[in-house]
Short mmCIF file of C-alpha atoms in Angstrom, two decimals:
data_model
loop_
_atom_site.label_atom_id
_atom_site.label_comp_id
_atom_site.label_asym_id
_atom_site.label_seq_id
_atom_site.Cartn_x
_atom_site.Cartn_y
_atom_site.Cartn_z
CA MET A 396 87.53 112.14 213.97
CA THR A 397 89.81 112.85 211.10
CA SER A 398 89.55 110.85 207.81
CA LYS A 399 92.28 108.37 206.68
CA PHE A 400 92.11 109.61 203.39
CA PRO A 401 93.59 112.90 202.17
CA GLU A 402 91.12 115.27 200.69
CA ARG A 403 91.18 115.20 196.89
CA SER A 404 90.80 118.43 194.96
CA LEU A 405 87.42 118.76 192.62
CA THR A 406 89.25 120.64 190.11
CA TYR A 407 91.69 119.35 187.47
CA SER A 408 94.85 121.00 186.18
CA PRO A 409 94.63 122.06 182.51
CA THR A 410 98.06 120.60 182.13
CA SER A 411 97.46 117.15 183.56
CA PRO A 412 97.89 114.32 181.32
CA ARG A 413 94.22 113.32 181.66
CA THR A 414 92.94 116.79 180.59
CA LEU A 415 95.43 116.99 177.76
CA PHE A 416 94.55 113.59 176.50
CA ASN A 417 90.82 114.52 176.67
CA THR A 418 91.33 117.73 174.72
CA VAL A 419 93.44 116.00 172.11
CA MET A 420 90.94 113.15 171.44
CA THR A 421 88.08 115.62 171.27
CA VAL A 422 90.03 117.79 168.50
CA VAL A 423 90.91 114.45 166.59
CA SER A 424 87.07 113.43 166.90
CA PHE A 425 86.07 116.69 165.56
CA ILE A 426 88.50 116.52 162.78
CA CYS A 427 87.31 113.15 161.74
CA GLY A 428 83.57 114.21 161.85
CA VAL A 429 84.55 117.13 159.33
CA LEU A 430 86.59 114.80 157.05
CA VAL A 431 83.58 112.47 156.82
CA LEU A 432 81.61 115.11 155.48
CA VAL A 433 83.99 116.36 152.90
CA PRO A 434 83.35 113.54 150.31
CA LEU A 435 79.59 113.95 150.61
CA VAL A 436 79.51 117.72 150.33
CA ALA A 437 82.20 117.45 147.36
CA VAL A 438 80.11 115.04 145.44
CA LEU A 439 76.69 116.90 146.06
CA SER A 440 78.42 120.25 145.31
CA TYR A 441 79.77 119.01 141.92
CA ILE A 442 76.64 117.31 140.96
CA VAL A 443 74.58 120.42 141.66
CA ILE A 444 77.07 122.72 139.82
CA LYS A 445 77.20 120.50 136.64
CA GLY A 446 73.42 119.35 136.80
CA PHE A 447 71.63 122.54 137.69
CA GLY A 448 72.81 124.36 134.51
CA SER A 449 71.19 121.66 132.34
CA LEU A 450 67.99 121.39 134.49
CA SER A 451 64.70 122.79 132.95
CA PRO A 452 61.05 121.70 133.11
CA SER A 453 61.23 120.25 129.76
CA VAL A 454 63.62 117.58 130.91
CA PHE A 455 60.90 116.10 133.05
CA PHE A 456 58.23 115.57 130.23
CA GLU A 457 60.37 115.11 126.87
CA LEU A 458 62.06 112.09 125.40
CA PRO A 459 66.03 112.07 124.98
CA PRO A 460 67.08 114.10 121.87
CA PRO A 461 69.12 112.54 118.92
CA PRO A 462 72.83 112.98 119.36
CA ALA A 463 74.37 116.65 118.86
CA ARG A 464 71.01 118.13 119.03
CA GLY A 465 69.62 120.53 122.02
CA GLY A 466 66.51 120.38 123.81
CA GLY A 467 64.92 117.11 125.04
CA GLY A 468 64.66 115.38 128.46
CA PHE A 469 64.52 112.19 130.39
CA GLY A 470 60.73 112.00 131.48
CA ASN A 471 60.57 108.48 129.97
CA ALA A 472 63.48 107.41 132.26
CA ILE A 473 61.90 108.96 135.36
CA LEU A 474 58.70 107.11 134.51
CA GLY A 475 60.41 103.83 133.99
CA THR A 476 62.30 104.14 137.23
CA LEU A 477 58.97 104.59 139.11
CA ILE A 478 57.37 101.68 137.56
CA MET A 479 60.32 99.23 138.14
CA VAL A 480 60.63 100.39 141.89
CA THR A 481 56.95 100.11 142.33
CA ILE A 482 57.22 96.56 141.09
CA ALA A 483 60.09 95.98 143.38
CA ALA A 484 58.27 97.37 146.34
CA LEU A 485 55.13 95.32 145.75
CA ILE A 486 57.34 92.06 145.61
CA SER A 487 59.76 92.74 148.45
CA ILE A 488 57.83 94.61 151.19
CA PRO A 489 55.02 92.10 151.69
CA PHE A 490 57.46 89.21 151.42
CA GLY A 491 60.06 90.95 153.71
CA VAL A 492 57.61 92.03 156.38
CA LEU A 493 55.85 88.50 156.72
CA ALA A 494 59.42 86.98 156.88
CA ALA A 495 60.38 89.25 159.58
CA ILE A 496 57.19 88.50 161.42
CA TYR A 497 57.68 84.87 161.09
CA LEU A 498 61.30 85.41 162.54
CA THR A 499 60.30 87.36 165.46
CA GLU A 500 56.99 86.10 166.62
CA PHE A 501 56.56 82.45 165.35
CA SER A 502 59.97 80.71 164.35
CA THR A 503 62.20 78.49 166.42
CA GLY A 504 65.59 79.79 167.63
CA SER A 505 67.74 77.73 165.47
CA LEU A 506 65.74 78.34 162.30
CA ALA A 507 65.43 82.14 163.00
CA ARG A 508 69.39 82.30 163.35
CA TRP A 509 69.86 80.62 159.96
CA VAL A 510 67.51 82.73 158.24
CA ARG A 511 69.08 85.88 159.67
CA PHE A 512 72.44 84.49 158.48
CA ALA A 513 71.05 84.06 155.05
CA THR A 514 69.71 87.47 155.03
CA ASN A 515 73.13 88.99 156.20
CA VAL A 516 74.75 87.03 153.21
CA LEU A 517 72.17 88.32 150.67
CA SER A 518 72.57 91.92 151.82
CA GLY A 519 76.36 91.60 151.11
CA VAL A 520 75.77 90.14 147.45
CA PRO A 521 76.92 92.40 144.58
CA SER A 522 74.09 94.07 142.73
CA ILE A 523 75.40 92.71 139.35
CA ILE A 524 74.85 89.23 140.74
CA ALA A 525 71.28 89.96 141.55
CA GLY A 526 71.17 91.37 137.90
CA VAL A 527 72.69 88.11 136.56
CA PHE A 528 70.33 85.93 138.62
CA ALA A 529 67.14 87.74 137.52
CA TYR A 530 68.46 87.54 133.87
CA GLY A 531 68.55 83.81 134.06
CA ILE A 532 65.36 83.51 135.78
CA VAL A 533 62.93 86.23 134.30
CA VAL A 534 64.48 87.43 131.06
CA LEU A 535 65.37 83.90 129.74
CA GLY A 536 61.94 82.48 131.21
CA LEU A 537 60.27 85.15 129.13
CA VAL A 538 62.09 84.27 126.13
CA LYS A 539 61.31 80.49 126.41
CA LEU A 540 57.60 81.46 126.85
CA ASN A 541 57.82 83.79 123.76
CA LEU A 542 56.57 86.75 125.99
CA GLY A 543 59.51 89.06 125.21
CA SER A 544 62.88 89.41 126.92
CA TYR A 545 64.09 92.51 128.74
CA SER A 546 61.23 93.92 130.56
CA ALA A 547 60.13 96.26 133.47
CA ILE A 548 59.11 92.90 135.38
CA GLY A 549 62.65 91.75 135.07
CA GLY A 550 64.23 94.76 136.46
CA GLY A 551 61.72 95.23 139.20
CA PHE A 552 62.45 91.38 140.17
CA ALA A 553 66.09 92.27 140.33
CA LEU A 554 65.53 95.36 142.47
CA ALA A 555 63.26 93.44 144.67
CA ILE A 556 66.22 91.12 145.37
CA LEU A 557 68.39 93.83 146.79
CA MET A 558 65.46 95.35 148.64
CA LEU A 559 64.40 92.28 150.39
CA PRO A 560 67.39 91.93 153.08
CA ILE A 561 67.24 95.48 154.08
CA ILE A 562 63.30 95.21 154.68
CA ILE A 563 63.65 91.95 156.55
CA LYS A 564 66.52 93.21 158.79
CA THR A 565 64.94 96.56 159.56
CA THR A 566 61.37 94.97 160.23
CA ASP A 567 63.01 92.20 162.35
CA GLU A 568 64.72 94.60 164.53
CA ALA A 569 61.78 97.01 164.73
CA LEU A 570 59.70 94.04 166.00
CA GLN A 571 62.13 93.05 168.30
CA LEU A 572 62.29 96.51 169.95
CA VAL A 573 58.43 96.37 170.82
CA SER A 574 58.10 95.81 174.45
CA GLN A 575 57.16 92.31 175.68
CA ASP A 576 54.71 93.97 178.17
CA LEU A 577 52.49 94.87 175.23
CA ARG A 578 52.65 91.44 173.95
CA GLN A 579 51.67 89.90 177.60
CA ALA A 580 49.05 92.58 178.31
CA SER A 581 47.44 91.62 174.71
CA VAL A 582 47.36 88.04 175.80
CA GLY A 583 46.18 88.75 179.19
CA LEU A 584 43.16 90.47 177.76
CA GLY A 585 42.38 87.21 175.71
CA ALA A 586 43.79 88.04 172.41
CA THR A 587 45.22 85.31 170.17
CA ASN A 588 48.96 85.49 168.95
CA PHE A 589 47.68 86.50 165.48
CA GLN A 590 45.62 89.28 167.04
CA THR A 591 48.38 90.48 169.12
CA VAL A 592 50.90 90.66 166.03
CA THR A 593 48.49 92.41 163.76
CA GLN A 594 46.68 94.77 166.23
CA VAL A 595 49.18 95.57 168.77
CA VAL A 596 52.92 94.78 167.59
CA LEU A 597 52.84 95.68 164.02
CA PRO A 598 51.07 99.22 164.62
CA ALA A 599 53.74 99.92 167.23
CA ALA A 600 56.64 98.80 164.88
CA LEU A 601 55.07 100.44 161.83
CA PRO A 602 57.21 103.79 161.81
CA ALA A 603 60.46 101.73 161.76
CA ILE A 604 59.09 99.51 159.14
CA VAL A 605 58.16 102.59 156.92
CA THR A 606 61.64 103.78 157.50
CA GLY A 607 63.25 100.43 156.45
CA SER A 608 61.28 100.18 153.54
CA SER A 609 62.03 103.90 152.45
CA LEU A 610 65.72 103.10 152.71
CA ALA A 611 65.39 99.96 150.61
CA ILE A 612 63.52 102.08 147.95
CA ALA A 613 66.18 104.72 147.91
CA ARG A 614 68.86 102.15 147.16
CA ALA A 615 66.92 100.44 144.56
CA ALA A 616 66.35 103.68 142.63
CA GLY A 617 70.02 104.28 142.22
CA GLU A 618 71.03 100.76 140.86
CA THR A 619 72.29 100.45 137.60
CA ALA A 620 73.96 97.03 136.92
CA PRO A 621 70.84 94.94 137.68
CA LEU A 622 68.77 96.87 135.19
CA LEU A 623 71.44 96.46 132.37
CA PHE A 624 70.85 92.98 132.48
CA THR A 625 66.95 92.81 133.15
CA ALA A 626 65.30 96.17 131.81
CA LEU A 627 67.91 97.28 129.28
CA PHE A 628 66.94 100.71 128.09
CA SER A 629 64.68 102.53 125.65
CA GLN A 630 64.56 105.92 124.02
CA PHE A 631 60.72 105.99 124.01
CA TRP A 632 58.04 106.05 126.79
CA PRO A 633 57.33 102.80 128.44
CA SER A 634 54.87 100.72 126.54
CA GLY A 635 54.34 97.70 128.81
CA LEU A 636 55.56 95.66 131.51
CA LEU A 637 57.12 93.09 129.20
CA LYS A 638 58.97 95.72 127.07
CA PRO A 639 62.52 97.19 127.62
CA THR A 640 62.22 100.03 129.98
CA PRO A 641 64.15 103.20 130.56
CA SER A 642 65.55 104.02 133.76
CA LEU A 643 67.15 106.98 135.09
CA ALA A 644 70.47 105.33 136.54
CA VAL A 645 71.01 103.43 133.05
CA LEU A 646 70.35 106.85 131.21
CA VAL A 647 73.11 108.55 133.35
CA TYR A 648 75.47 105.76 132.49
CA ASN A 649 74.68 105.74 128.87
CA PHE A 650 74.76 109.34 128.20
CA ALA A 651 77.66 110.09 130.62
CA ILE A 652 80.14 107.83 128.51
CA SER A 653 78.91 109.20 125.08
CA PRO A 654 80.84 111.87 122.97
CA PHE A 655 77.93 114.09 122.62
CA GLU A 656 77.90 117.18 124.83
CA ASN A 657 74.05 117.38 124.90
CA TRP A 658 73.76 113.91 126.08
CA GLN A 659 76.36 114.54 128.57
CA SER A 660 74.77 117.63 129.95
CA LEU A 661 71.41 115.55 130.41
CA ALA A 662 73.49 113.00 132.27
CA TRP A 663 74.43 115.60 134.63
CA ALA A 664 70.83 116.76 134.95
CA GLY A 665 69.66 113.06 135.41
CA SER A 666 72.35 112.70 138.17
CA LEU A 667 70.99 115.74 139.94
CA VAL A 668 67.43 114.42 139.73
CA LEU A 669 68.41 110.96 140.94
CA VAL A 670 70.17 112.41 143.88
CA LEU A 671 67.11 114.69 144.78
CA MET A 672 64.90 111.52 144.69
CA VAL A 673 67.07 109.60 146.81
CA LEU A 674 67.48 112.56 149.14
CA ILE A 675 63.47 112.93 149.35
CA THR A 676 63.28 109.18 150.37
CA SER A 677 65.78 109.60 152.80
CA VAL A 678 64.19 112.53 154.49
CA PHE A 679 60.86 110.76 154.54
CA ALA A 680 62.64 108.00 156.41
CA ARG A 681 64.09 110.45 158.89
CA TRP A 682 60.72 111.85 159.40
CA ALA A 683 59.38 108.43 159.95
CA THR A 684 61.96 107.68 162.54
CA SER A 685 61.46 110.87 164.54
CA ARG A 686 57.73 110.06 164.63
CA ASN A 687 58.84 106.58 166.15
CA GLY A 688 61.09 108.38 168.53
#
């Protein structure tokens, strides 16, 4: 019995329209991928070239020098950045994780949709707006209480506002990816909803939560505008949480626009250190993601 349909060749001609279209689109995709890497490589290369020459061990332990004088460093700015990022993490991570747990495990559908919508809106708010808000709440509040004005607490609060939506979104998505079979098995063994969340769901989603928190910290470490409104800057070592506090991002901004060459060279070195800090945090986030995979 012969088939009604003619045999089709399993090979395709290299000059057929389909093959040519596939080849062209493959080449276009490759070129677009390379073009995406060009700005990143250019920025990193320029920062490394300009900043590496000014980098030395002393810049991590010394204070900024006077204008037009050699030497010095920005150890105070690195310490101030770590202090404010730590304050921001202590505020945003617990609130963000708990909010995401409530959204995923305990909230009703309509309330969860509204909270997620508000989180998306907050993630798109410009950082300078977060700085103005923190200025009105923290800085002016400290002035009214006669406790100070610009401070590390104000800077940490402003950075926490920027970190919060990132942590909520990543934690929410991580919890939703946990299999329902794990929840049902836990309940089937007699565990309460609270025990299921704390002992089954959270450990399963922990690597992704760590990844989201690391990405939020990386973003906060490079912010400048909120700190100009809340922490200001200082040429000295941080002396308290209620005093003006230096930061690496603000130091780069102040020194880069100065007319003094020694400050400009320190700005390039500070830019390189800031990029390395963000890079290390991002590598840690990738490592946590690979463990989750």
